[in-house]
Amino acid sequence: MIIHGGKPLKGDVWIGGAKNSTVALIPASILSRTPVTLDSVPRIQDVDNLMDLLAEMNVTSEFVETTLKVDPSNIEMHPLPAGKIKSLRASYYFMGALLGRFGRAVVGFPGGDDIGPRPIDQHIKGFQMLGAKVRNENDEIVITAPEEGLHGANIYLEMVSVGATINIILAAVTASGRTVIENAAREPEIIDLSTFLNNMGARIRGAGTDTIRIDGVPVLQARNAHTIIPDRIEAGTYISLAACVGEGIRVCNIIEEHLDSFLAKVEEMGVGMEVNEDSIYVYPAGDLQMIQIKTMPYPGFATDLQQPITPLLLSAKQGEGVIIDTIYPKRVRHIPELQRMGADLHVEDDIILIHPSSHLKGAKVSADEIRAGAALMITGLMAEGETVIENADNILRGYDRVELKLRQLGADVEIVDA
């Protein structure tokens, strides 16, 4: 991604469907015995990668505009190769989906962004509580249900985990009896997934709370198209961008309550906003105040937004900003890249300390993961001169049609296939 910065941006930007819903809904679609239609699907590389994995199982899919059609009618049980699995972490949702559909899953160890340890022990514990046996064979996870099938169980998660909550739901929806997940994650994307499954005949109650109850059903069948919720992380990224370099930007297609903790921090900094039912208008920023941010499980401040908000803290006039990521404390690989651009910030004991940085300059940097790429992209738009972001495919993995949207706002940006 090549950016010529220092240009004020204005206009409207439309937020796409939630990436973190989409990457769970696509694996969940194989639980249906009938074709599935998903609307408001973001145009991101993770969707293309998941479609490739569907093809490995003889599942056809077609992606036109923002509609993805998946037909699992002729699905075949195949081990999913480690190479493609390692292209994105959310591919591990095929573990729960295959286990729920076939009673067996063979999946390579998941990959994705390198943001520190993200163990899957709680996923495995959940499968085992449902009666499955789990073993490691040649760098693959082999999960097998008993002959009589999976059975409901009471499962307590030692720590709040979005991934484990989703995987257990996918495996439990067709298990016999009742499954109760305690200390479950409460993210909006879990509600979105549960709505999708319930509309296919599942019986899930309590999504969005810390206790989810699932009464297993024998068969799921899609009936109507499912519209994916707006992406709260994309929305937060553009709100940060608008406050950094905007001359009046309206962020459209949002759900305000999904952004409450983020908006509270942006307002604390002094950013002027007009919040409407499904959009937020961000006024040009004046003098901004430094703040402290601590990421927490939803409804707290999202870990995925600590990097996109960092350029906004760099815009403050005085003081010291602090970011503490309690979810992924090692999520700091963007810091040395921002330093190359003249940003005054550093890390002490996994705490990010930020100082005002008024002389940002373009540089050659690397986007080592999705949200780090977003931070570099916003900083590049703020900086004088040319910024070249290598490994920009990581940005494309998580941000819907980002080049088009930035150009529509007036940015001088180009993505080049190296």
PDB file of C-alpha atoms in Angstrom, residues 195-319:
ATOM      1  CA  THR A 195     -29.353 -15.710  15.405  1.00  0.00           C
ATOM      2  CA  PHE A 196     -28.151 -17.371  12.186  1.00  0.00           C
ATOM      3  CA  LEU A 197     -28.238 -20.852  13.766  1.00  0.00           C
ATOM      4  CA  ASN A 198     -31.599 -20.295  15.497  1.00  0.00           C
ATOM      5  CA  ASN A 199     -33.129 -19.258  12.182  1.00  0.00           C
ATOM      6  CA  MET A 200     -32.008 -22.668  10.863  1.00  0.00           C
ATOM      7  CA  GLY A 201     -33.760 -24.468  13.715  1.00  0.00           C
ATOM      8  CA  ALA A 202     -31.163 -24.416  16.504  1.00  0.00           C
ATOM      9  CA  ARG A 203     -32.253 -23.747  20.086  1.00  0.00           C
ATOM     10  CA  ILE A 204     -29.744 -21.317  21.604  1.00  0.00           C
ATOM     11  CA  ARG A 205     -30.662 -18.993  24.457  1.00  0.00           C
ATOM     12  CA  GLY A 206     -28.618 -16.437  26.341  1.00  0.00           C
ATOM     13  CA  ALA A 207     -26.250 -15.291  23.579  1.00  0.00           C
ATOM     14  CA  GLY A 208     -24.900 -11.906  24.626  1.00  0.00           C
ATOM     15  CA  THR A 209     -24.844 -12.920  28.292  1.00  0.00           C
ATOM     16  CA  ASP A 210     -22.206 -14.910  30.165  1.00  0.00           C
ATOM     17  CA  THR A 211     -24.424 -18.023  30.282  1.00  0.00           C
ATOM     18  CA  ILE A 212     -25.516 -19.658  27.037  1.00  0.00           C
ATOM     19  CA  ARG A 213     -27.934 -22.625  26.946  1.00  0.00           C
ATOM     20  CA  ILE A 214     -28.137 -24.885  23.915  1.00  0.00           C
ATOM     21  CA  ASP A 215     -30.710 -27.640  23.441  1.00  0.00           C
ATOM     22  CA  GLY A 216     -29.477 -29.906  20.679  1.00  0.00           C
ATOM     23  CA  VAL A 217     -31.561 -30.547  17.549  1.00  0.00           C
ATOM     24  CA  PRO A 218     -31.013 -33.327  14.999  1.00  0.00           C
ATOM     25  CA  VAL A 219     -30.969 -31.240  11.788  1.00  0.00           C
ATOM     26  CA  LEU A 220     -30.442 -27.621  10.743  1.00  0.00           C
ATOM     27  CA  GLN A 221     -31.927 -26.165   7.556  1.00  0.00           C
ATOM     28  CA  ALA A 222     -31.439 -22.654   6.189  1.00  0.00           C
ATOM     29  CA  ARG A 223     -34.656 -20.960   5.116  1.00  0.00           C
ATOM     30  CA  ASN A 224     -33.981 -17.249   4.672  1.00  0.00           C
ATOM     31  CA  ALA A 225     -30.953 -15.093   3.920  1.00  0.00           C
ATOM     32  CA  HIS A 226     -29.005 -13.865   6.938  1.00  0.00           C
ATOM     33  CA  THR A 227     -27.734 -10.268   6.988  1.00  0.00           C
ATOM     34  CA  ILE A 228     -24.439  -9.905   8.860  1.00  0.00           C
ATOM     35  CA  ILE A 229     -24.151  -7.158  11.476  1.00  0.00           C
ATOM     36  CA  PRO A 230     -21.932  -4.131  10.703  1.00  0.00           C
ATOM     37  CA  ASP A 231     -18.245  -4.419  11.570  1.00  0.00           C
ATOM     38  CA  ARG A 232     -17.647  -2.505  14.811  1.00  0.00           C
ATOM     39  CA  ILE A 233     -13.858  -2.732  14.386  1.00  0.00           C
ATOM     40  CA  GLU A 234     -13.952  -1.289  10.874  1.00  0.00           C
ATOM     41  CA  ALA A 235     -16.286   1.436  12.172  1.00  0.00           C
ATOM     42  CA  GLY A 236     -13.912   2.290  15.021  1.00  0.00           C
ATOM     43  CA  THR A 237     -10.982   2.386  12.604  1.00  0.00           C
ATOM     44  CA  TYR A 238     -12.699   4.921  10.335  1.00  0.00           C
ATOM     45  CA  ILE A 239     -13.837   7.005  13.308  1.00  0.00           C
ATOM     46  CA  SER A 240     -10.207   7.187  14.446  1.00  0.00           C
ATOM     47  CA  LEU A 241      -9.122   8.025  10.893  1.00  0.00           C
ATOM     48  CA  ALA A 242     -11.812  10.725  10.655  1.00  0.00           C
ATOM     49  CA  ALA A 243     -10.644  12.348  13.879  1.00  0.00           C
ATOM     50  CA  CYS A 244      -7.001  12.236  12.744  1.00  0.00           C
ATOM     51  CA  VAL A 245      -7.252  13.553   9.178  1.00  0.00           C
ATOM     52  CA  GLY A 246     -10.917  14.310   8.531  1.00  0.00           C
ATOM     53  CA  GLU A 247     -12.584  17.556   7.581  1.00  0.00           C
ATOM     54  CA  GLY A 248     -15.978  16.085   8.347  1.00  0.00           C
ATOM     55  CA  ILE A 249     -16.543  12.381   7.747  1.00  0.00           C
ATOM     56  CA  ARG A 250     -19.790  10.448   8.227  1.00  0.00           C
ATOM     57  CA  VAL A 251     -19.346   6.771   9.149  1.00  0.00           C
ATOM     58  CA  CYS A 252     -22.477   4.955   7.955  1.00  0.00           C
ATOM     59  CA  ASN A 253     -24.030   1.573   8.758  1.00  0.00           C
ATOM     60  CA  ILE A 254     -23.066   1.251  12.408  1.00  0.00           C
ATOM     61  CA  ILE A 255     -24.705  -0.080  15.572  1.00  0.00           C
ATOM     62  CA  GLU A 256     -23.890   2.503  18.223  1.00  0.00           C
ATOM     63  CA  GLU A 257     -24.171   0.229  21.268  1.00  0.00           C
ATOM     64  CA  HIS A 258     -21.498  -2.066  19.817  1.00  0.00           C
ATOM     65  CA  LEU A 259     -19.106   0.916  19.935  1.00  0.00           C
ATOM     66  CA  ASP A 260     -20.002   2.345  23.367  1.00  0.00           C
ATOM     67  CA  SER A 261     -16.668   1.743  25.092  1.00  0.00           C
ATOM     68  CA  PHE A 262     -14.685   3.002  22.081  1.00  0.00           C
ATOM     69  CA  LEU A 263     -16.831   6.112  21.619  1.00  0.00           C
ATOM     70  CA  ALA A 264     -16.494   6.934  25.317  1.00  0.00           C
ATOM     71  CA  LYS A 265     -12.704   7.089  24.942  1.00  0.00           C
ATOM     72  CA  VAL A 266     -12.855   9.106  21.715  1.00  0.00           C
ATOM     73  CA  GLU A 267     -15.177  11.599  23.414  1.00  0.00           C
ATOM     74  CA  GLU A 268     -12.846  11.707  26.443  1.00  0.00           C
ATOM     75  CA  MET A 269     -10.096  12.876  24.090  1.00  0.00           C
ATOM     76  CA  GLY A 270     -12.306  15.754  22.944  1.00  0.00           C
ATOM     77  CA  VAL A 271     -13.384  14.578  19.497  1.00  0.00           C
ATOM     78  CA  GLY A 272     -16.688  16.122  18.411  1.00  0.00           C
ATOM     79  CA  MET A 273     -19.250  13.659  17.057  1.00  0.00           C
ATOM     80  CA  GLU A 274     -22.905  13.643  16.089  1.00  0.00           C
ATOM     81  CA  VAL A 275     -24.346  10.194  16.750  1.00  0.00           C
ATOM     82  CA  ASN A 276     -27.438   9.209  14.768  1.00  0.00           C
ATOM     83  CA  GLU A 277     -29.426   5.985  14.639  1.00  0.00           C
ATOM     84  CA  ASP A 278     -27.127   4.216  12.179  1.00  0.00           C
ATOM     85  CA  SER A 279     -24.311   6.691  11.493  1.00  0.00           C
ATOM     86  CA  ILE A 280     -21.774   8.904  13.240  1.00  0.00           C
ATOM     87  CA  TYR A 281     -20.558  12.240  11.884  1.00  0.00           C
ATOM     88  CA  VAL A 282     -17.033  13.042  13.071  1.00  0.00           C
ATOM     89  CA  TYR A 283     -16.163  16.736  13.156  1.00  0.00           C
ATOM     90  CA  PRO A 284     -12.636  18.013  12.437  1.00  0.00           C
ATOM     91  CA  ALA A 285     -10.637  17.512  15.612  1.00  0.00           C
ATOM     92  CA  GLY A 286      -9.361  20.427  17.687  1.00  0.00           C
ATOM     93  CA  ASP A 287      -7.019  20.179  20.648  1.00  0.00           C
ATOM     94  CA  LEU A 288      -7.129  16.582  21.895  1.00  0.00           C
ATOM     95  CA  GLN A 289      -6.378  15.265  25.368  1.00  0.00           C
ATOM     96  CA  MET A 290      -4.219  12.232  26.138  1.00  0.00           C
ATOM     97  CA  ILE A 291      -6.047   9.334  27.772  1.00  0.00           C
ATOM     98  CA  GLN A 292      -5.457   5.891  29.240  1.00  0.00           C
ATOM     99  CA  ILE A 293      -6.956   2.795  27.614  1.00  0.00           C
ATOM    100  CA  LYS A 294      -7.233  -0.729  28.962  1.00  0.00           C
ATOM    101  CA  THR A 295      -8.600  -3.422  26.664  1.00  0.00           C
ATOM    102  CA  MET A 296     -11.130  -5.815  28.170  1.00  0.00           C
ATOM    103  CA  PRO A 297     -13.568  -8.502  26.984  1.00  0.00           C
ATOM    104  CA  TYR A 298     -16.786  -7.101  25.510  1.00  0.00           C
ATOM    105  CA  PRO A 299     -18.438  -4.763  26.437  1.00  0.00           C
ATOM    106  CA  GLY A 300     -15.046  -3.312  27.372  1.00  0.00           C
ATOM    107  CA  PHE A 301     -12.625  -1.624  24.982  1.00  0.00           C
ATOM    108  CA  ALA A 302     -11.840  -4.110  22.183  1.00  0.00           C
ATOM    109  CA  THR A 303      -8.280  -5.349  21.755  1.00  0.00           C
ATOM    110  CA  ASP A 304      -8.766  -5.022  17.985  1.00  0.00           C
ATOM    111  CA  LEU A 305      -9.191  -1.255  18.399  1.00  0.00           C
ATOM    112  CA  GLN A 306      -6.118  -0.478  20.508  1.00  0.00           C
ATOM    113  CA  GLN A 307      -3.923  -0.205  17.412  1.00  0.00           C
ATOM    114  CA  PRO A 308      -6.341   1.805  15.223  1.00  0.00           C
ATOM    115  CA  ILE A 309      -6.807   4.374  18.023  1.00  0.00           C
ATOM    116  CA  THR A 310      -3.039   4.778  18.567  1.00  0.00           C
ATOM    117  CA  PRO A 311      -2.600   7.381  15.752  1.00  0.00           C
ATOM    118  CA  LEU A 312      -5.336   9.453  17.415  1.00  0.00           C
ATOM    119  CA  LEU A 313      -3.362   9.512  20.664  1.00  0.00           C
ATOM    120  CA  LEU A 314      -0.316  10.641  18.695  1.00  0.00           C
ATOM    121  CA  SER A 315      -2.441  13.653  17.635  1.00  0.00           C
ATOM    122  CA  ALA A 316      -2.940  14.868  21.216  1.00  0.00           C
ATOM    123  CA  LYS A 317      -1.274  18.149  22.196  1.00  0.00           C
ATOM    124  CA  GLN A 318       0.316  17.266  25.532  1.00  0.00           C
ATOM    125  CA  GLY A 319       0.715  14.658  28.237  1.00  0.00           C
TER     126      GLY A 319
END
